[in-house]
Amino acid sequence: MVSKPHGGRLVRRLVAERTRERILSEQKEYPRVRIEHGRAIDLENIAHGVYSPLKGFLTSDDFGSVLDHMRLSDDTPWTIPIVLDIKEKTFDEGDAILLYYDDLPIARMHVEEIYTYDKREFAVKVFKTDDPAHPGVSRVMDMGDYLVGGEIELLNELPNPFAKYTLRPVETRVLFKERGWKTIVAFQTRNVPHLGHEYVQKAALTFVDGLFINPVLGRKKKGDYRDEVIIKAYETLFEHYYPRDAATLATVRYEMRYAGPREAIHHAIMRKNFGATHFIVGRDHAGVGDYYGPYEAWDLFGEFPDLGITPMFIRESFYCRKCGGMVNAKICPHSKEFHVHISGTKLRKMIMTGEQPPEYMMRPEVFEVVRSFENPFVE
């Protein structure tokens, strides 16, 4: 069966239209708090149940429990603090406030608690380092000195140029049911697909009813593939190389934390809420630099027997000249001289210079799609 939502119930924090109109007509009466893009995306994910069972930003009890035990205070597995930070207190506990991104009121929040926290402790416990070169650590150090906990109600959504590709958990669950899928494996990606990705996805699909490709859209760093390039590349791959009745594609907006093993658990919980029963955990999942071991995330899943979604650990694939195809270390008996590892950095360089990658690295149809964009990379 499609997995139950994390915590047992899919959260929906959307206000009725009449209530929304009333709140917006009275918005001058509420304290106004400006939030950044990443927090606005978190609000959407709370409201649509992607972060179930959260109904809002963490209070201090849950925040401390997540840092120390990787669980909410009620013992539900949860590894990434979803928090709202402010630089100064301009409202009080018990107030209702409006959260704005630019000039758009995104949500009403019922302030349960305003509390302080230790930024270094946050960084070390979540990212296992306080090195400011780590993008997650850098972001924490730039946060305000106070955190605000409390439930939210979504009023407006951010403009979404990829709305036609966006499905919420309530929608994917209907889709999976309509297709008759009882077991679904989810794959998270931020990249254009190469043969290594395809190998891993199809290896996982062998054991389940359906494959759910769930690209992450959102803020990216220089040199990453642009969102529209990733989507078009996967559409082409689906058209030519995937069975139509066994695979589907939908995007999710999410801001990467680069928290390695902890974030791998978080990604699995998100896909559980979409209805997936299995989740592919890759090499150095959600990692950056050399802060985490290549398979450290695999070990952490062993600490969560009650996670409610089955991780699928599929080793890094490579092309073996002797085998004549994509393999991994478990199934290939040949020495390293026959192995060709697919490097994302090398592929990017080839694409930048217009050089077509070998077919064992990237499907020619995918390369043509990428090449059709004047600049497929974030500048």
XYZ file of C-alpha atoms in Angstrom:
379
model
C 0.000 0.000 0.000
C 0.986 3.649 -0.496
C 2.781 4.673 2.707
C 0.902 6.445 5.481
C 1.879 10.103 6.004
C 4.634 10.681 8.534
C 3.026 10.973 11.932
C -0.139 9.253 10.672
C -2.021 12.166 9.100
C -1.351 14.376 6.089
C -1.195 17.995 7.229
C -3.149 20.644 5.283
C -2.734 24.232 6.483
C -4.723 26.102 3.836
C -7.353 28.667 4.839
C -10.825 28.792 3.298
C -11.233 31.534 0.675
C -13.616 33.607 2.825
C -11.190 33.466 5.770
C -8.314 34.370 3.474
C -10.154 37.427 2.153
C -10.964 38.553 5.689
C -7.352 38.191 6.861
C -6.037 40.082 3.844
C -8.573 42.871 4.340
C -7.326 43.215 7.929
C -3.622 42.791 7.213
C -2.695 46.256 8.512
C -3.814 45.101 11.977
C -1.168 42.337 12.123
C 2.531 42.674 12.925
C 4.394 42.186 9.654
C 7.490 39.978 9.373
C 9.537 39.727 6.194
C 10.969 36.318 5.354
C 13.472 35.097 2.801
C 12.713 32.820 -0.139
C 13.784 29.623 1.626
C 11.385 30.201 4.531
C 8.559 30.965 2.083
C 9.201 27.583 0.451
C 9.213 25.938 3.892
C 5.800 27.509 4.507
C 4.429 25.945 1.321
C 5.843 22.557 2.265
C 4.329 22.743 5.750
C 0.951 23.841 4.381
C 0.741 21.101 1.737
C 1.905 18.292 4.016
C 5.345 17.728 2.503
C 6.690 18.256 6.032
C 3.925 16.325 7.828
C 3.462 16.120 10.797
C 4.670 19.724 11.195
C 1.886 22.314 11.359
C 4.288 25.224 11.685
C 7.801 26.213 12.684
C 9.408 24.327 15.571
C 8.992 25.399 19.179
C 11.946 25.109 21.567
C 11.030 21.626 22.872
C 10.914 20.194 19.358
C 13.964 22.192 18.248
C 16.086 20.873 21.108
C 14.840 17.331 20.586
C 15.674 17.447 16.870
C 19.183 18.713 17.591
C 19.900 16.178 20.335
C 17.918 13.107 19.319
C 16.864 13.593 15.660
C 13.255 13.242 16.787
C 10.401 15.557 17.647
C 9.468 15.789 21.328
C 6.763 13.125 20.772
C 9.493 10.736 19.477
C 8.541 11.013 15.777
C 11.709 10.784 13.638
C 12.741 14.247 12.425
C 16.283 15.304 11.589
C 16.303 18.852 10.136
C 15.169 21.871 12.201
C 12.449 23.721 10.269
C 12.635 27.101 11.967
C 11.775 30.759 11.497
C 14.437 33.206 12.626
C 14.049 36.917 13.365
C 16.640 39.573 14.175
C 14.560 41.455 16.750
C 11.329 41.001 18.678
C 8.617 43.265 17.279
C 5.693 41.166 18.553
C 4.869 38.958 21.522
C 4.059 35.351 22.266
C 0.345 34.812 21.719
C 0.191 37.266 18.803
C -0.931 36.426 15.297
C 1.487 37.789 12.685
C 1.630 37.898 8.902
C 4.695 36.579 7.088
C 5.623 38.395 3.885
C 7.938 37.510 1.049
C 8.682 40.755 -0.793
C 5.252 42.432 -0.661
C 3.228 39.215 -0.822
C 1.577 38.011 2.400
C 2.393 34.286 2.418
C 0.954 33.086 5.725
C -0.576 33.925 9.061
C 1.337 32.544 12.018
C 0.106 32.043 15.571
C 3.130 32.795 17.750
C 3.417 30.168 20.432
C 6.982 30.893 21.496
C 9.926 33.218 20.863
C 13.235 31.760 22.016
C 16.993 32.071 21.720
C 19.403 29.407 20.525
C 23.101 28.698 20.117
C 24.120 29.020 16.459
C 27.299 27.002 16.850
C 25.411 24.177 18.560
C 22.834 24.245 15.741
C 25.598 24.022 13.119
C 27.694 21.319 14.779
C 24.763 19.047 15.588
C 23.054 19.332 12.188
C 26.051 19.694 9.856
C 28.748 18.033 12.028
C 30.962 21.068 11.532
C 31.142 24.776 12.335
C 33.269 25.506 9.268
C 31.848 28.715 7.728
C 32.838 27.391 4.285
C 29.992 24.880 4.603
C 26.943 26.526 2.954
C 24.554 25.256 5.623
C 26.756 26.530 8.451
C 27.158 29.887 6.710
C 23.377 30.225 6.459
C 22.887 29.404 10.165
C 25.511 31.957 11.206
C 23.675 34.617 9.192
C 20.342 33.885 10.886
C 18.682 36.188 13.404
C 19.203 35.733 17.129
C 15.639 34.559 17.885
C 13.520 31.661 16.666
C 9.720 31.809 16.494
C 7.626 28.683 16.972
C 3.974 28.213 16.143
C 1.396 26.969 13.660
C 0.856 28.595 10.262
C -1.961 29.060 7.747
C -1.043 29.577 4.090
C -2.580 32.637 2.414
C -0.695 32.850 -0.886
C 1.864 30.798 -2.769
C 5.001 32.046 -4.432
C 4.805 32.461 -8.207
C 5.593 29.063 -9.707
C 6.893 28.962 -13.297
C 6.700 25.163 -13.160
C 3.159 24.803 -11.838
C 2.246 22.246 -14.534
C 4.945 19.931 -13.184
C 4.081 20.480 -9.504
C 2.067 17.894 -7.603
C 1.294 18.086 -3.885
C 1.239 14.981 -1.638
C -2.565 14.819 -1.734
C -2.315 14.667 -5.558
C 0.514 12.147 -5.866
C -1.336 9.817 -3.516
C -4.365 9.911 -5.817
C -2.112 9.392 -8.857
C -0.392 6.341 -7.365
C -3.738 4.843 -6.386
C -5.208 5.430 -9.869
C -2.224 3.670 -11.416
C -2.632 0.724 -9.084
C 0.826 1.149 -7.573
C 1.161 -0.358 -4.098
C 4.926 0.064 -3.878
C 6.614 3.238 -5.125
C 10.297 4.144 -5.098
C 11.185 7.859 -5.043
C 14.330 9.410 -6.480
C 15.458 12.932 -5.632
C 17.615 14.809 -8.112
C 19.094 18.234 -8.793
C 20.798 17.221 -12.021
C 20.222 16.405 -15.661
C 20.071 12.577 -15.892
C 23.062 10.569 -17.055
C 23.342 6.800 -17.488
C 24.403 6.336 -13.873
C 21.138 7.866 -12.656
C 19.149 5.784 -15.122
C 20.879 2.600 -13.977
C 20.086 3.282 -10.313
C 16.460 4.233 -11.016
C 15.754 1.190 -13.159
C 17.534 -1.140 -10.738
C 15.187 0.110 -8.007
C 12.118 -0.041 -10.258
C 12.765 -3.755 -10.790
C 11.544 -4.398 -7.224
C 8.509 -2.085 -7.022
C 5.387 -1.107 -8.970
C 6.280 2.482 -9.806
C 9.130 4.993 -10.009
C 8.580 8.559 -8.762
C 11.209 11.006 -10.047
C 11.013 14.107 -7.846
C 13.425 16.849 -8.986
C 14.164 19.583 -6.464
C 13.604 23.093 -7.753
C 14.797 26.174 -5.929
C 17.846 28.236 -5.149
C 20.928 26.807 -6.791
C 24.603 27.574 -6.801
C 26.653 28.746 -9.778
C 27.292 25.980 -12.288
C 24.179 23.948 -11.383
C 21.757 23.013 -14.130
C 18.828 25.405 -14.481
C 15.456 24.040 -13.392
C 13.897 24.090 -16.861
C 16.841 22.130 -18.285
C 16.434 19.357 -15.705
C 12.703 19.063 -16.399
C 13.029 18.994 -20.185
C 15.872 16.451 -19.988
C 13.767 14.098 -17.855
C 10.764 14.524 -20.130
C 12.902 13.391 -23.045
C 14.315 10.469 -21.103
C 10.806 9.382 -20.136
C 9.613 9.647 -23.731
C 12.332 7.388 -25.118
C 13.559 5.104 -22.354
C 10.997 4.660 -19.554
C 7.809 2.562 -19.469
C 4.877 4.985 -19.364
C 2.862 2.885 -16.921
C 5.662 2.464 -14.397
C 7.242 5.904 -13.978
C 6.103 9.451 -13.283
C 7.694 12.865 -12.805
C 6.705 15.724 -10.489
C 8.734 18.563 -9.022
C 9.028 19.899 -5.485
C 10.370 23.271 -4.361
C 12.836 22.884 -1.543
C 15.945 24.624 -0.279
C 18.864 22.239 0.142
C 20.624 22.372 3.518
C 23.585 20.164 2.490
C 23.336 18.369 5.837
C 24.453 15.002 4.478
C 23.141 11.995 6.459
C 20.583 13.990 8.466
C 19.177 15.506 5.297
C 18.978 12.094 3.630
C 16.542 11.047 6.369
C 14.612 14.278 5.852
C 14.375 13.658 2.098
C 13.028 10.176 2.762
C 10.349 11.584 5.108
C 9.298 14.097 2.451
C 8.840 11.310 -0.129
C 6.984 9.185 2.410
C 4.505 12.054 2.649
C 4.126 12.028 -1.138
C 3.142 8.358 -0.787
C 6.391 6.590 -1.647
C 7.131 3.299 0.118
C 10.832 3.234 -0.849
C 13.519 5.874 -1.278
C 16.801 5.667 -3.191
C 19.700 6.838 -1.040
C 22.671 7.747 -3.174
C 26.368 8.068 -2.628
C 27.182 11.139 -0.493
C 23.473 11.959 -0.381
C 22.842 15.669 0.285
C 26.538 16.143 0.940
C 28.884 18.943 -0.022
C 32.683 18.982 -0.126
C 34.315 16.326 2.042
C 32.268 16.850 5.201
C 30.588 13.407 5.100
C 31.646 9.884 4.202
C 30.348 8.616 0.833
C 27.998 6.091 2.450
C 27.579 7.677 5.890
C 23.881 8.318 5.220
C 23.312 4.575 4.761
C 24.489 3.942 8.320
C 22.198 6.591 9.811
C 19.079 4.921 8.399
C 19.858 2.006 10.712
C 18.990 4.251 13.674
C 15.411 4.717 12.428
C 13.622 1.356 12.294
C 10.349 3.280 12.746
C 10.875 5.619 9.792
C 8.021 4.075 7.798
C 9.746 4.171 4.407
C 12.275 1.623 3.129
C 15.658 2.987 2.019
C 17.160 1.413 -1.098
C 20.934 1.449 -1.000
C 22.242 1.089 -4.551
C 25.971 1.428 -4.989
C 27.558 3.980 -7.295
C 27.447 2.756 -10.877
C 30.110 2.951 -13.562
C 30.637 1.750 -17.106
C 32.752 -1.390 -17.451
C 34.437 -1.871 -20.828
C 34.728 -5.598 -20.171
C 31.079 -6.060 -19.079
C 29.942 -3.728 -21.844
C 27.432 -1.843 -19.714
C 26.582 0.031 -16.536
C 27.410 -1.986 -13.405
C 28.468 -1.485 -9.808
C 31.222 -2.908 -7.627
C 28.986 -5.665 -6.269
C 28.235 -7.209 -9.655
C 31.358 -6.445 -11.715
C 34.388 -8.740 -11.249
C 36.803 -6.729 -13.396
C 39.710 -4.537 -12.363
C 39.601 -0.751 -12.267
C 41.428 -0.415 -15.581
C 38.160 -1.359 -17.311
C 35.990 1.045 -15.292
C 34.826 4.473 -16.455
C 33.188 6.561 -13.727
C 30.678 9.175 -14.823
C 31.815 12.522 -13.505
C 29.195 15.262 -13.276
C 31.994 17.851 -13.462
C 33.400 16.256 -16.613
C 29.947 16.104 -18.205
C 29.398 19.799 -17.495
C 32.716 20.680 -19.132
C 31.857 18.624 -22.210
C 28.450 20.293 -22.500
C 29.989 23.756 -22.098
C 32.386 23.102 -24.981
C 29.712 21.476 -27.147
C 31.380 18.068 -27.042
C 28.877 15.182 -27.137
C 29.397 12.759 -24.245
C 29.796 9.050 -25.091
C 26.493 7.169 -25.141
C 27.512 5.199 -22.052
C 27.567 8.508 -20.145
C 24.505 10.374 -21.434
C 21.689 9.520 -23.810
C 22.128 11.466 -27.084
C 18.508 12.676 -26.873
C 19.201 14.154 -23.435
C 22.363 15.849 -24.683
C 20.428 17.427 -27.564
C 17.893 18.853 -25.115
C 20.610 20.319 -22.902
C 22.460 21.716 -25.900
C 19.271 23.404 -27.170
C 19.478 25.899 -24.283
C 21.699 28.904 -24.875
C 23.024 28.551 -21.346
C 21.869 25.467 -19.429
C 23.743 26.456 -16.249
C 23.107 28.890 -13.421
C 25.423 31.884 -13.719
